């Protein structure tokens, strides 16, 4: 049998249930991997070693007693540090929440716990999920296991790097504009942003509430499906969660979608696209054709990317996102004032306003402050109509394009990110270039539909390449089956990076 840490979450779960491996052995194998590699990768904010071993022991006792087991019994996982856990800390990688202990479990935490998952660690991220490289973490940047001098992507960089490097079997991330899919692409793993409302957001620390969604990262499409199975579903405590039945994603995963129509997004397949990434999309087209799918060309005019005479990129979707997301963030982050929540300045101050502003000035990082200012400006009197209201109209146009596209096809195909993992420090001086990292992912959040990034092999520089598949709202079952069809057809999954257990 291969090393425990090389097994997929699904295979590990089955081996534990069949008593071939104990949950304790699995937890210990992962804790050992963390001890060895975490100093290089910095994927985690907190490792929950003692609790993980207790949880694993509990799973082993249940197995010995012949009790019914949950879908993830004994599988060691990591969760992004903006998802509340009643154990350990929930910091959002922000100094303002460095000591915060959540008083309750997020709904997804509860569901994972009930399914028997073993919580190994809270994963590093860009502060409050604002970023595309994990360099905005208030604590430390995470390194990419394919090349330690490169970023793992972000904001769920810790979750993606850890899953890829075998520091956990699978992980949860959150995706507001691409934060699950882009790091998954950079680290050579699969990552799904479920459609808005599919997974409860209760206990996910809010960034842009109308865009945020929790989703799984795994080394294969099947592992992503397994994780989604556990976390999906209506939650009466989240008024934006959708009251719709959750299909059995795993049961039919290997059945190809009969007559699958794959829409190649015209606007994303331009000559300006990085040639290796374009080739990956072309390879996906061929793989789908070989698997029996029909390829149709579709247009998403309001998600198009414009290039000016100097070669600078721009897009309605990115512009719209940075109004909507920052507007929501400016309101959501008002609660961190050193009184209700978080860091309070140690300076002696005489009035409440100074107390708030000092505490926030000390606690928030630069990017978070930039976004609070952008969002407050966009919502301010006199600018609300010009910016925020206009952005909402653009958002509707983007959504309408997707509705039309899904009349012609079952899933859409395009790139996940405009490039492979970039060097640490390459974009920190210019936030606008960093914002363009999400040029292919952001419209998916604005439209509320589902998207998955799946690996497609390695570039000439030995860095992961990926493609993105999009599915209509609540059509994750079809999307996952199409992704599985693709994965089988190109024969790439469970890629193993040079820095891994
Ligand atoms: N990179 C985007 C941002 O910085 C998206 C982040 C996310 O999806 N959380 O906002």
Tab-separated table of C-alpha atoms and ligand atoms in Angstrom:
chain	number	residue	atom	x	y	z
A	1	UNK	CA	0.000	0.000	0.000
A	2	UNK	CA	1.230	3.514	-0.739
A	3	UNK	CA	2.127	5.855	2.081
A	4	UNK	CA	-0.885	6.879	4.151
A	5	UNK	CA	-0.466	10.529	3.208
A	6	UNK	CA	-0.538	9.637	-0.503
A	7	UNK	CA	-3.967	8.032	-0.296
A	8	UNK	CA	-6.895	10.063	-1.528
A	9	UNK	CA	-9.408	11.095	1.129
A	10	UNK	CA	-11.808	8.537	-0.308
A	11	UNK	CA	-9.257	5.685	-0.291
A	12	UNK	CA	-8.110	6.585	3.211
A	13	UNK	CA	-11.667	6.647	4.483
A	14	UNK	CA	-12.313	3.201	2.985
A	15	UNK	CA	-9.047	1.795	4.382
A	16	UNK	CA	-9.955	3.085	7.852
A	17	UNK	CA	-13.478	1.654	7.673
A	18	UNK	CA	-12.022	-1.680	6.500
A	19	UNK	CA	-9.638	-1.588	9.497
A	20	UNK	CA	-6.566	-1.701	7.249
A	21	UNK	CA	-5.331	1.570	8.749
A	22	UNK	CA	-6.446	3.027	12.066
A	23	UNK	CA	-7.612	6.620	12.296
A	24	UNK	CA	-4.846	7.158	14.839
A	25	UNK	CA	-2.206	5.929	12.394
A	26	UNK	CA	-3.600	8.271	9.767
A	27	UNK	CA	-3.589	11.269	12.122
A	28	UNK	CA	-0.050	10.476	13.246
A	29	UNK	CA	1.180	10.141	9.662
A	30	UNK	CA	-0.192	13.573	8.830
A	31	UNK	CA	1.081	15.154	12.051
A	32	UNK	CA	4.517	13.787	11.229
A	33	UNK	CA	4.320	15.250	7.722
A	34	UNK	CA	3.333	18.604	9.227
A	35	UNK	CA	6.261	18.516	11.656
A	36	UNK	CA	8.681	17.942	8.794
A	37	UNK	CA	7.289	20.254	6.115
A	38	UNK	CA	5.317	23.006	7.788
A	39	UNK	CA	8.488	25.030	8.560
A	40	UNK	CA	9.092	25.222	4.799
A	41	UNK	CA	5.513	25.783	3.645
A	42	UNK	CA	3.925	27.918	6.402
A	43	UNK	CA	0.524	26.608	5.347
A	44	UNK	CA	-1.026	26.658	8.815
A	45	UNK	CA	-1.802	29.206	11.509
A	46	UNK	CA	-2.508	26.589	14.153
A	47	UNK	CA	-1.994	22.822	14.328
A	48	UNK	CA	-4.511	21.026	16.525
A	49	UNK	CA	-2.358	17.971	17.234
A	50	UNK	CA	-3.739	16.906	20.619
A	51	UNK	CA	-7.349	17.353	19.620
A	52	UNK	CA	-6.761	15.526	16.327
A	53	UNK	CA	-5.355	12.507	18.161
A	54	UNK	CA	-8.308	12.459	20.553
A	55	UNK	CA	-10.735	12.661	17.646
A	56	UNK	CA	-8.915	9.872	15.807
A	57	UNK	CA	-8.991	7.720	18.915
A	58	UNK	CA	-12.724	8.288	19.154
A	59	UNK	CA	-13.168	7.131	15.531
A	60	UNK	CA	-11.112	4.021	16.283
A	61	UNK	CA	-13.266	3.228	19.291
A	62	UNK	CA	-16.407	3.580	17.215
A	63	UNK	CA	-15.006	1.263	14.579
A	64	UNK	CA	-14.071	-1.309	17.227
A	65	UNK	CA	-17.598	-1.065	18.649
A	66	UNK	CA	-19.097	-1.588	15.203
A	67	UNK	CA	-20.916	1.769	15.269
A	68	UNK	CA	-22.180	3.488	12.118
A	69	UNK	CA	-19.536	5.749	10.601
A	70	UNK	CA	-19.824	9.143	8.959
A	71	UNK	CA	-18.711	9.846	5.395
A	72	UNK	CA	-15.302	11.148	6.474
A	73	UNK	CA	-14.603	8.950	9.488
A	74	UNK	CA	-10.935	9.324	10.387
A	75	UNK	CA	-9.966	11.526	7.424
A	76	UNK	CA	-7.534	14.292	8.490
A	77	UNK	CA	-8.449	17.675	7.038
A	78	UNK	CA	-7.523	21.347	7.349
A	79	UNK	CA	-9.884	24.287	7.305
A	80	UNK	CA	-9.313	27.858	6.299
A	81	UNK	CA	-8.849	30.165	9.242
A	82	UNK	CA	-11.922	32.272	8.443
A	83	UNK	CA	-14.242	29.367	9.265
A	84	UNK	CA	-15.313	29.343	12.903
A	85	UNK	CA	-14.303	26.478	15.149
A	86	UNK	CA	-15.283	26.352	18.807
A	87	UNK	CA	-11.810	24.875	19.368
A	88	UNK	CA	-8.489	26.597	18.660
A	89	UNK	CA	-8.456	30.099	17.185
A	90	UNK	CA	-10.177	31.691	14.199
A	91	UNK	CA	-7.927	34.526	13.107
A	92	UNK	CA	-8.661	35.211	9.405
A	93	UNK	CA	-4.851	35.655	9.336
A	94	UNK	CA	-5.414	39.119	10.789
A	95	UNK	CA	-3.610	40.674	13.737
A	96	UNK	CA	-6.931	42.157	14.758
A	97	UNK	CA	-8.259	38.631	15.444
A	98	UNK	CA	-4.959	37.032	16.506
A	99	UNK	CA	-6.410	35.886	19.834
A	100	UNK	CA	-10.002	35.342	18.768
A	101	UNK	CA	-11.694	32.140	19.850
A	102	UNK	CA	-15.033	31.636	18.185
A	103	UNK	CA	-17.882	30.903	20.593
A	104	UNK	CA	-19.492	28.437	18.183
A	105	UNK	CA	-18.814	26.100	15.274
A	106	UNK	CA	-19.654	27.100	11.702
A	107	UNK	CA	-22.330	24.870	10.194
A	108	UNK	CA	-19.679	23.292	7.953
A	109	UNK	CA	-17.471	22.622	10.995
A	110	UNK	CA	-20.397	20.879	12.685
A	111	UNK	CA	-21.136	18.833	9.586
A	112	UNK	CA	-17.512	17.763	9.190
A	113	UNK	CA	-17.347	16.858	12.861
A	114	UNK	CA	-20.507	14.757	12.561
A	115	UNK	CA	-19.065	13.047	9.475
A	116	UNK	CA	-16.065	11.963	11.569
A	117	UNK	CA	-13.425	14.179	9.922
A	118	UNK	CA	-10.318	14.810	12.014
A	119	UNK	CA	-9.394	18.510	12.226
A	120	UNK	CA	-5.648	18.841	11.824
A	121	UNK	CA	-5.151	22.554	11.411
A	122	UNK	CA	-6.456	26.010	10.635
A	123	UNK	CA	-4.979	27.103	7.322
A	124	UNK	CA	-3.203	30.359	6.493
A	125	UNK	CA	-4.863	32.799	4.081
A	126	UNK	CA	-4.787	36.370	2.865
A	127	UNK	CA	-6.054	38.594	5.667
A	128	UNK	CA	-9.873	38.434	5.675
A	129	UNK	CA	-9.628	36.560	2.333
A	130	UNK	CA	-8.477	39.692	0.510
A	131	UNK	CA	-5.791	38.696	-1.937
A	132	UNK	CA	-4.572	36.214	-4.515
A	133	UNK	CA	-1.255	35.033	-3.119
A	134	UNK	CA	-1.513	34.556	0.684
A	135	UNK	CA	1.140	37.283	0.937
A	136	UNK	CA	-1.490	39.501	2.599
A	137	UNK	CA	-1.580	37.184	5.614
A	138	UNK	CA	-0.996	39.260	8.735
A	139	UNK	CA	1.311	36.509	9.992
A	140	UNK	CA	3.442	34.982	7.181
A	141	UNK	CA	3.321	34.126	3.498
A	142	UNK	CA	2.656	30.490	2.511
A	143	UNK	CA	5.019	28.869	-0.004
A	144	UNK	CA	4.067	26.807	-3.030
A	145	UNK	CA	5.116	23.137	-2.674
A	146	UNK	CA	5.982	23.039	-6.403
A	147	UNK	CA	8.552	25.808	-5.960
A	148	UNK	CA	9.109	27.354	-2.553
A	149	UNK	CA	10.056	30.710	-4.089
A	150	UNK	CA	6.532	31.018	-5.526
A	151	UNK	CA	3.132	31.852	-4.048
A	152	UNK	CA	0.469	29.154	-3.600
A	153	UNK	CA	-2.201	31.557	-4.819
A	154	UNK	CA	-4.877	32.911	-2.537
A	155	UNK	CA	-6.706	33.675	-0.565
A	156	UNK	CA	-7.066	29.969	0.390
A	157	UNK	CA	-3.317	29.432	-0.211
A	158	UNK	CA	-2.705	27.505	3.013
A	159	UNK	CA	-5.539	25.061	2.271
A	160	UNK	CA	-4.340	24.425	-1.308
A	161	UNK	CA	-0.620	24.157	-0.462
A	162	UNK	CA	-1.335	21.774	2.436
A	163	UNK	CA	-3.598	19.505	0.374
A	164	UNK	CA	-1.067	19.369	-2.445
A	165	UNK	CA	1.944	18.753	-0.155
A	166	UNK	CA	0.144	15.956	1.732
A	167	UNK	CA	-0.143	17.887	4.998
A	168	UNK	CA	-3.856	17.053	4.996
A	169	UNK	CA	-6.060	14.741	2.927
A	170	UNK	CA	-8.391	17.551	1.861
A	171	UNK	CA	-9.317	21.037	2.997
A	172	UNK	CA	-11.958	23.728	3.057
A	173	UNK	CA	-11.417	27.126	1.527
A	174	UNK	CA	-13.661	30.073	0.798
A	175	UNK	CA	-14.154	31.795	-2.528
A	176	UNK	CA	-15.401	35.359	-2.970
A	177	UNK	CA	-13.775	36.056	-6.332
A	178	UNK	CA	-11.600	33.018	-7.027
A	179	UNK	CA	-9.987	32.178	-3.703
A	180	UNK	CA	-10.561	28.420	-3.912
A	181	UNK	CA	-10.047	27.931	-7.639
A	182	UNK	CA	-6.948	30.055	-8.239
A	183	UNK	CA	-4.875	28.540	-5.380
A	184	UNK	CA	-6.071	25.075	-6.414
A	185	UNK	CA	-4.783	25.836	-9.926
A	186	UNK	CA	-1.444	27.144	-8.600
A	187	UNK	CA	-0.895	24.086	-6.389
A	188	UNK	CA	-2.071	21.320	-8.750
A	189	UNK	CA	-5.184	20.273	-6.839
A	190	UNK	CA	-8.927	20.428	-7.520
A	191	UNK	CA	-11.038	23.173	-5.949
A	192	UNK	CA	-14.754	23.823	-6.150
A	193	UNK	CA	-16.692	27.011	-5.519
A	194	UNK	CA	-20.248	25.773	-5.025
A	195	UNK	CA	-23.128	27.907	-6.276
A	196	UNK	CA	-24.270	30.619	-3.912
A	197	UNK	CA	-26.542	29.171	-1.266
A	198	UNK	CA	-25.466	25.540	-1.718
A	199	UNK	CA	-23.301	25.570	1.404
A	200	UNK	CA	-24.189	27.392	4.604
A	201	UNK	CA	-22.168	30.508	5.336
A	202	UNK	CA	-23.067	30.484	9.036
A	203	UNK	CA	-19.735	30.817	10.811
A	204	UNK	CA	-17.786	31.898	7.758
A	205	UNK	CA	-16.331	35.262	8.712
A	206	UNK	CA	-17.964	37.635	6.231
A	207	UNK	CA	-15.970	39.453	3.553
A	208	UNK	CA	-18.403	40.099	0.672
A	209	UNK	CA	-21.566	38.399	1.882
A	210	UNK	CA	-23.330	38.281	-1.490
A	211	UNK	CA	-20.278	36.580	-3.052
A	212	UNK	CA	-18.688	34.437	-0.311
A	213	UNK	CA	-19.026	30.687	-0.497
A	214	UNK	CA	-17.259	27.864	1.341
A	215	UNK	CA	-15.990	24.980	-0.779
A	216	UNK	CA	-13.691	21.962	-0.856
A	217	UNK	CA	-10.121	21.471	-2.074
A	218	UNK	CA	-8.948	17.918	-2.788
A	219	UNK	CA	-6.396	16.030	-4.845
A	220	UNK	CA	-9.049	14.603	-7.134
A	221	UNK	CA	-12.561	15.417	-8.302
A	222	UNK	CA	-13.867	12.473	-6.257
A	223	UNK	CA	-12.394	13.918	-3.049
A	224	UNK	CA	-13.988	17.270	-3.805
A	225	UNK	CA	-17.338	15.518	-4.368
A	226	UNK	CA	-16.957	13.656	-1.066
A	227	UNK	CA	-16.280	16.860	0.854
A	228	UNK	CA	-19.155	18.688	-0.857
A	229	UNK	CA	-21.485	15.829	0.056
A	230	UNK	CA	-20.732	16.474	3.719
A	231	UNK	CA	-20.949	20.272	3.767
A	232	UNK	CA	-23.772	20.998	1.290
A	233	UNK	CA	-27.366	21.628	2.239
A	234	UNK	CA	-29.954	24.026	3.518
A	235	UNK	CA	-29.310	25.718	6.819
A	236	UNK	CA	-32.230	27.482	8.494
A	237	UNK	CA	-29.634	29.628	10.285
A	238	UNK	CA	-28.360	31.078	6.986
A	239	UNK	CA	-31.138	32.960	5.228
A	240	UNK	CA	-29.165	32.896	1.965
A	241	UNK	CA	-28.784	29.131	1.926
A	242	UNK	CA	-31.013	27.414	-0.604
A	243	UNK	CA	-33.667	24.958	0.466
A	244	UNK	CA	-33.065	22.390	-2.268
A	245	UNK	CA	-32.321	18.673	-1.986
A	246	UNK	CA	-28.647	17.650	-2.067
A	247	UNK	CA	-28.016	14.998	-4.727
A	248	UNK	CA	-25.754	12.018	-4.067
A	249	UNK	CA	-22.688	13.508	-5.775
A	250	UNK	CA	-20.514	10.448	-5.305
A	251	UNK	CA	-22.912	7.718	-6.381
A	252	UNK	CA	-23.079	8.809	-10.009
A	253	UNK	CA	-19.753	10.578	-10.277
A	254	UNK	CA	-18.261	8.064	-12.690
A	255	UNK	CA	-21.260	7.996	-14.965
A	256	UNK	CA	-20.443	10.264	-17.907
A	257	UNK	CA	-23.006	12.949	-18.653
A	258	UNK	CA	-24.828	11.617	-21.718
A	259	UNK	CA	-24.747	14.079	-24.603
A	260	UNK	CA	-22.642	16.537	-22.598
A	261	UNK	CA	-22.418	19.942	-24.276
A	262	UNK	CA	-19.314	21.852	-23.271
A	263	UNK	CA	-19.329	25.575	-23.983
A	264	UNK	CA	-15.955	27.008	-24.836
A	265	UNK	CA	-16.028	30.613	-23.648
A	266	UNK	CA	-15.027	32.695	-26.647
A	267	UNK	CA	-13.960	35.739	-24.635
A	268	UNK	CA	-11.608	33.655	-22.473
A	269	UNK	CA	-9.928	31.899	-25.373
A	270	UNK	CA	-8.226	34.845	-27.012
A	271	UNK	CA	-4.768	34.999	-28.558
A	272	UNK	CA	-3.587	37.090	-25.612
A	273	UNK	CA	-4.018	34.150	-23.261
A	274	UNK	CA	-0.732	32.716	-21.947
A	275	UNK	CA	0.205	30.053	-24.576
A	276	UNK	CA	0.669	27.179	-22.130
A	277	UNK	CA	-2.663	27.914	-20.485
A	278	UNK	CA	-4.332	28.227	-23.876
A	279	UNK	CA	-2.821	24.854	-24.783
A	280	UNK	CA	-4.240	23.370	-21.570
A	281	UNK	CA	-7.712	24.573	-22.553
A	282	UNK	CA	-7.227	23.162	-26.080
A	283	UNK	CA	-6.168	19.863	-24.553
A	284	UNK	CA	-9.337	19.882	-22.461
A	285	UNK	CA	-11.423	20.463	-25.586
A	286	UNK	CA	-9.811	17.404	-27.187
A	287	UNK	CA	-10.253	15.322	-24.036
A	288	UNK	CA	-13.948	16.165	-23.917
A	289	UNK	CA	-14.378	15.391	-27.616
A	290	UNK	CA	-12.689	12.018	-27.158
A	291	UNK	CA	-14.995	11.320	-24.216
A	292	UNK	CA	-17.984	11.915	-26.491
A	293	UNK	CA	-18.946	15.477	-25.569
A	294	UNK	CA	-20.010	18.141	-28.042
A	295	UNK	CA	-18.117	21.417	-27.999
A	296	UNK	CA	-20.051	24.612	-28.638
A	297	UNK	CA	-18.694	28.124	-28.673
A	298	UNK	CA	-20.468	30.469	-26.273
A	299	UNK	CA	-20.172	34.147	-25.582
A	300	UNK	CA	-20.106	35.996	-22.260
A	301	UNK	CA	-19.825	39.560	-23.561
A	302	UNK	CA	-19.893	41.237	-20.143
A	303	UNK	CA	-17.148	38.988	-18.801
A	304	UNK	CA	-14.816	39.878	-21.655
A	305	UNK	CA	-11.273	41.048	-21.131
A	306	UNK	CA	-10.169	44.221	-22.880
A	307	UNK	CA	-6.582	45.031	-23.733
A	308	UNK	CA	-5.493	48.612	-24.363
A	309	UNK	CA	-2.716	49.847	-26.672
A	310	UNK	CA	-0.127	49.363	-23.924
A	311	UNK	CA	-1.229	45.783	-23.347
A	312	UNK	CA	-2.990	46.571	-20.055
A	313	UNK	CA	-5.907	44.281	-19.241
A	314	UNK	CA	-9.258	45.364	-17.897
A	315	UNK	CA	-12.625	43.753	-17.405
A	316	UNK	CA	-16.125	44.817	-16.373
A	317	UNK	CA	-16.264	41.863	-14.024
A	318	UNK	CA	-13.114	42.817	-12.118
A	319	UNK	CA	-14.228	46.465	-11.899
A	320	UNK	CA	-17.715	45.464	-10.765
A	321	UNK	CA	-16.333	43.023	-8.196
A	322	UNK	CA	-14.037	45.601	-6.614
A	323	UNK	CA	-17.016	47.881	-6.010
A	324	UNK	CA	-19.426	45.229	-4.725
A	325	UNK	CA	-16.892	43.267	-2.646
A	326	UNK	CA	-15.278	46.324	-1.056
A	327	UNK	CA	-18.668	47.946	-0.364
A	328	UNK	CA	-19.795	44.825	1.480
A	329	UNK	CA	-16.425	44.486	3.209
A	330	UNK	CA	-16.512	48.061	4.484
A	331	UNK	CA	-19.755	47.257	6.237
A	332	UNK	CA	-18.837	43.737	7.381
A	333	UNK	CA	-15.517	44.823	8.862
A	334	UNK	CA	-17.034	47.653	10.891
A	335	UNK	CA	-17.506	45.201	13.754
A	336	UNK	CA	-13.763	44.988	14.466
A	337	UNK	CA	-13.461	47.981	16.712
A	338	UNK	CA	-11.509	46.681	19.686
A	339	UNK	CA	-14.701	46.634	21.750
A	340	UNK	CA	-17.057	44.130	20.172
A	341	UNK	CA	-14.245	42.133	18.653
A	342	UNK	CA	-10.544	41.900	18.396
A	343	UNK	CA	-7.382	43.740	19.170
A	344	UNK	CA	-7.690	46.850	21.319
A	345	UNK	CA	-4.943	49.444	21.337
A	346	UNK	CA	-2.771	49.431	24.444
A	347	UNK	CA	-2.479	53.213	24.250
A	348	UNK	CA	-4.450	55.230	26.780
A	349	UNK	CA	-7.080	57.173	24.906
A	350	UNK	CA	-9.796	59.495	26.149
A	351	UNK	CA	-12.615	58.967	23.687
A	352	UNK	CA	-14.302	56.106	21.886
A	353	UNK	CA	-13.584	57.304	18.355
A	354	UNK	CA	-9.845	57.403	19.030
A	355	UNK	CA	-10.096	53.973	20.649
A	356	UNK	CA	-11.785	52.571	17.520
A	357	UNK	CA	-9.462	54.215	15.047
A	358	UNK	CA	-6.226	53.347	16.896
A	359	UNK	CA	-7.318	49.732	17.379
A	360	UNK	CA	-8.240	49.380	13.709
A	361	UNK	CA	-5.100	51.169	12.530
A	362	UNK	CA	-2.958	48.742	14.549
A	363	UNK	CA	-4.934	45.604	13.786
A	364	UNK	CA	-5.699	45.737	10.061
A	365	UNK	CA	-3.129	45.259	7.308
A	366	UNK	CA	-2.621	47.569	4.362
A	367	UNK	CA	-4.817	45.745	1.829
A	368	UNK	CA	-7.724	45.482	4.260
A	369	UNK	CA	-7.512	49.211	4.973
A	370	UNK	CA	-7.375	49.964	1.256
A	371	UNK	CA	-10.559	47.983	0.681
A	372	UNK	CA	-12.432	49.501	3.610
A	373	UNK	CA	-11.636	52.930	2.168
A	374	UNK	CA	-12.613	51.935	-1.383
A	375	UNK	CA	-15.881	50.423	-0.184
A	376	UNK	CA	-16.789	53.314	2.099
A	377	UNK	CA	-16.152	55.695	-0.781
A	378	UNK	CA	-18.300	53.701	-3.209
A	379	UNK	CA	-21.171	53.730	-0.712
A	380	UNK	CA	-20.868	57.350	0.306
A	381	UNK	CA	-23.602	59.836	-0.440
A	382	UNK	CA	-23.288	61.207	-3.950
A	383	UNK	CA	-21.196	58.261	-5.142
A	384	UNK	CA	-23.580	55.436	-4.322
A	385	UNK	CA	-25.466	55.765	-7.618
A	386	UNK	CA	-22.366	56.342	-9.699
A	387	UNK	CA	-20.473	53.347	-8.345
A	388	UNK	CA	-22.429	50.880	-6.243
A	389	UNK	CA	-25.722	51.016	-8.104
A	390	UNK	CA	-23.951	50.913	-11.451
A	391	UNK	CA	-21.942	47.882	-10.331
A	392	UNK	CA	-25.166	46.092	-9.398
A	393	UNK	CA	-26.471	46.700	-12.923
A	394	UNK	CA	-23.283	45.312	-14.455
A	395	UNK	CA	-23.600	42.334	-12.144
A	396	UNK	CA	-27.069	41.610	-13.554
A	397	UNK	CA	-25.755	41.808	-17.131
A	398	UNK	CA	-23.009	39.323	-16.273
A	399	UNK	CA	-25.565	36.958	-14.798
A	400	UNK	CA	-27.842	37.296	-17.840
A	401	UNK	CA	-24.951	36.211	-20.101
A	402	UNK	CA	-24.507	33.048	-18.052
A	403	UNK	CA	-28.240	32.316	-18.140
A	404	UNK	CA	-28.142	32.525	-21.937
A	405	UNK	CA	-25.002	30.370	-22.134
A	406	UNK	CA	-26.520	27.611	-19.985
A	407	UNK	CA	-29.417	27.400	-22.436
A	408	UNK	CA	-26.893	26.241	-25.034
A	409	UNK	CA	-24.663	23.972	-22.987
A	410	UNK	CA	-24.300	22.008	-19.757
A	411	UNK	CA	-20.936	23.278	-18.562
A	412	UNK	CA	-18.571	26.041	-19.637
A	413	UNK	CA	-14.848	25.633	-20.147
A	414	UNK	CA	-12.023	28.154	-19.821
A	415	UNK	CA	-8.818	28.890	-17.923
A	416	UNK	CA	-8.763	29.281	-14.134
A	417	UNK	CA	-6.015	31.883	-13.900
A	418	UNK	CA	-4.134	33.980	-16.450
A	419	UNK	CA	-0.761	32.491	-15.459
A	420	UNK	CA	0.924	29.801	-13.382
A	421	UNK	CA	2.154	30.431	-9.812
A	422	UNK	CA	4.175	33.639	-9.681
A	423	UNK	CA	7.190	34.504	-7.539
A	424	UNK	CA	6.712	35.696	-3.984
A	425	UNK	CA	6.944	39.499	-4.078
A	426	UNK	CA	6.277	39.789	-7.829
A	427	UNK	CA	2.987	41.648	-7.451
A	428	UNK	CA	2.983	43.060	-3.950
A	429	UNK	CA	3.921	46.575	-5.097
A	430	UNK	CA	0.986	46.852	-7.511
A	431	UNK	CA	-2.424	45.851	-6.151
A	432	UNK	CA	-4.084	46.303	-9.545
A	433	UNK	CA	-1.969	43.574	-11.178
A	434	UNK	CA	-2.782	41.337	-8.233
A	435	UNK	CA	-6.520	42.015	-8.776
A	436	UNK	CA	-6.210	40.736	-12.344
A	437	UNK	CA	-5.317	37.255	-11.046
A	438	UNK	CA	-9.058	36.617	-10.798
A	439	UNK	CA	-10.007	37.795	-14.246
A	440	UNK	CA	-11.475	34.372	-15.183
A	441	UNK	CA	-12.981	33.454	-11.824
A	442	UNK	CA	-14.650	36.609	-10.566
A	443	UNK	CA	-17.726	36.677	-12.830
A	444	UNK	CA	-18.699	33.254	-11.435
A	445	UNK	CA	-19.127	34.761	-7.959
A	446	UNK	CA	-20.965	37.786	-9.326
A	447	UNK	CA	-23.389	35.415	-11.090
A	448	UNK	CA	-23.703	33.052	-8.111
A	449	UNK	CA	-23.017	29.950	-10.215
A	450	UNK	CA	-20.595	27.053	-9.537
A	451	UNK	CA	-17.008	26.680	-10.746
A	452	UNK	CA	-14.314	24.062	-10.350
A	453	UNK	CA	-10.604	24.231	-11.145
A	454	UNK	CA	-9.087	20.918	-12.186
A	455	UNK	CA	-5.406	20.171	-12.795
A	456	UNK	CA	-4.264	19.532	-16.335
A	457	UNK	CA	-0.608	18.626	-15.912
A	458	UNK	CA	2.584	20.631	-15.619
A	459	UNK	CA	4.065	23.540	-17.550
A	460	UNK	CA	7.577	23.489	-19.038
A	461	UNK	CA	8.697	25.104	-15.756
A	462	UNK	CA	7.170	22.162	-13.873
A	463	UNK	CA	4.397	24.269	-12.407
A	464	UNK	CA	0.765	23.115	-12.288
A	465	UNK	CA	-1.585	24.065	-15.125
A	466	UNK	CA	-5.344	23.984	-14.731
A	467	UNK	CA	-8.628	24.562	-16.462
A	468	UNK	CA	-11.898	25.811	-15.052
A	469	UNK	CA	-15.326	24.299	-15.619
A	470	UNK	CA	-18.475	26.227	-14.745
A	471	UNK	CA	-21.898	24.867	-13.918
A	472	UNK	CA	-25.275	26.507	-13.549
A	473	UNK	CA	-26.684	27.392	-10.161
A	474	UNK	CA	-27.205	24.244	-8.032
A	475	UNK	CA	-25.975	22.020	-10.882
A	476	UNK	CA	-22.891	20.813	-8.998
A	477	UNK	CA	-23.792	17.185	-9.741
A	478	UNK	CA	-23.486	17.723	-13.475
A	479	UNK	CA	-20.407	19.906	-13.033
A	480	UNK	CA	-18.623	17.295	-10.923
A	481	UNK	CA	-19.483	14.524	-13.361
A	482	UNK	CA	-18.160	16.589	-16.252
A	483	UNK	CA	-15.009	17.348	-14.251
A	484	UNK	CA	-14.586	13.635	-13.522
A	485	UNK	CA	-15.044	12.836	-17.224
A	486	UNK	CA	-12.321	15.346	-18.037
A	487	UNK	CA	-10.013	14.055	-15.301
A	488	UNK	CA	-10.337	10.490	-16.604
A	489	UNK	CA	-9.901	11.537	-20.224
A	490	UNK	CA	-6.675	13.461	-19.653
A	491	UNK	CA	-5.445	11.088	-16.957
A	492	UNK	CA	-4.247	13.756	-14.531
A	493	UNK	CA	-5.096	13.691	-10.843
A	494	UNK	CA	-3.352	13.432	-7.497
A	495	UNK	CA	-0.283	15.311	-8.758
A	496	UNK	CA	2.587	15.144	-6.306
A	497	UNK	CA	4.814	18.202	-5.820
A	498	UNK	CA	8.551	18.010	-5.043
A	499	UNK	CA	8.002	19.364	-1.513
A	500	UNK	CA	5.562	16.805	-0.104
A	501	UNK	CA	5.337	14.033	2.461
B	1	LIG	N1	-8.504	37.785	-5.062
B	1	LIG	C1	-9.817	38.285	-4.826
B	1	LIG	C2	-9.746	39.357	-3.780
B	1	LIG	O1	-8.687	39.715	-3.438
B	1	LIG	C3	-10.728	37.178	-4.409
B	1	LIG	C4	-10.513	36.757	-3.012
B	1	LIG	C5	-11.483	35.712	-2.559
B	1	LIG	O2	-12.068	34.990	-3.380
B	1	LIG	N2	-11.675	35.653	-1.256
B	1	LIG	O3	-10.713	39.844	-3.292
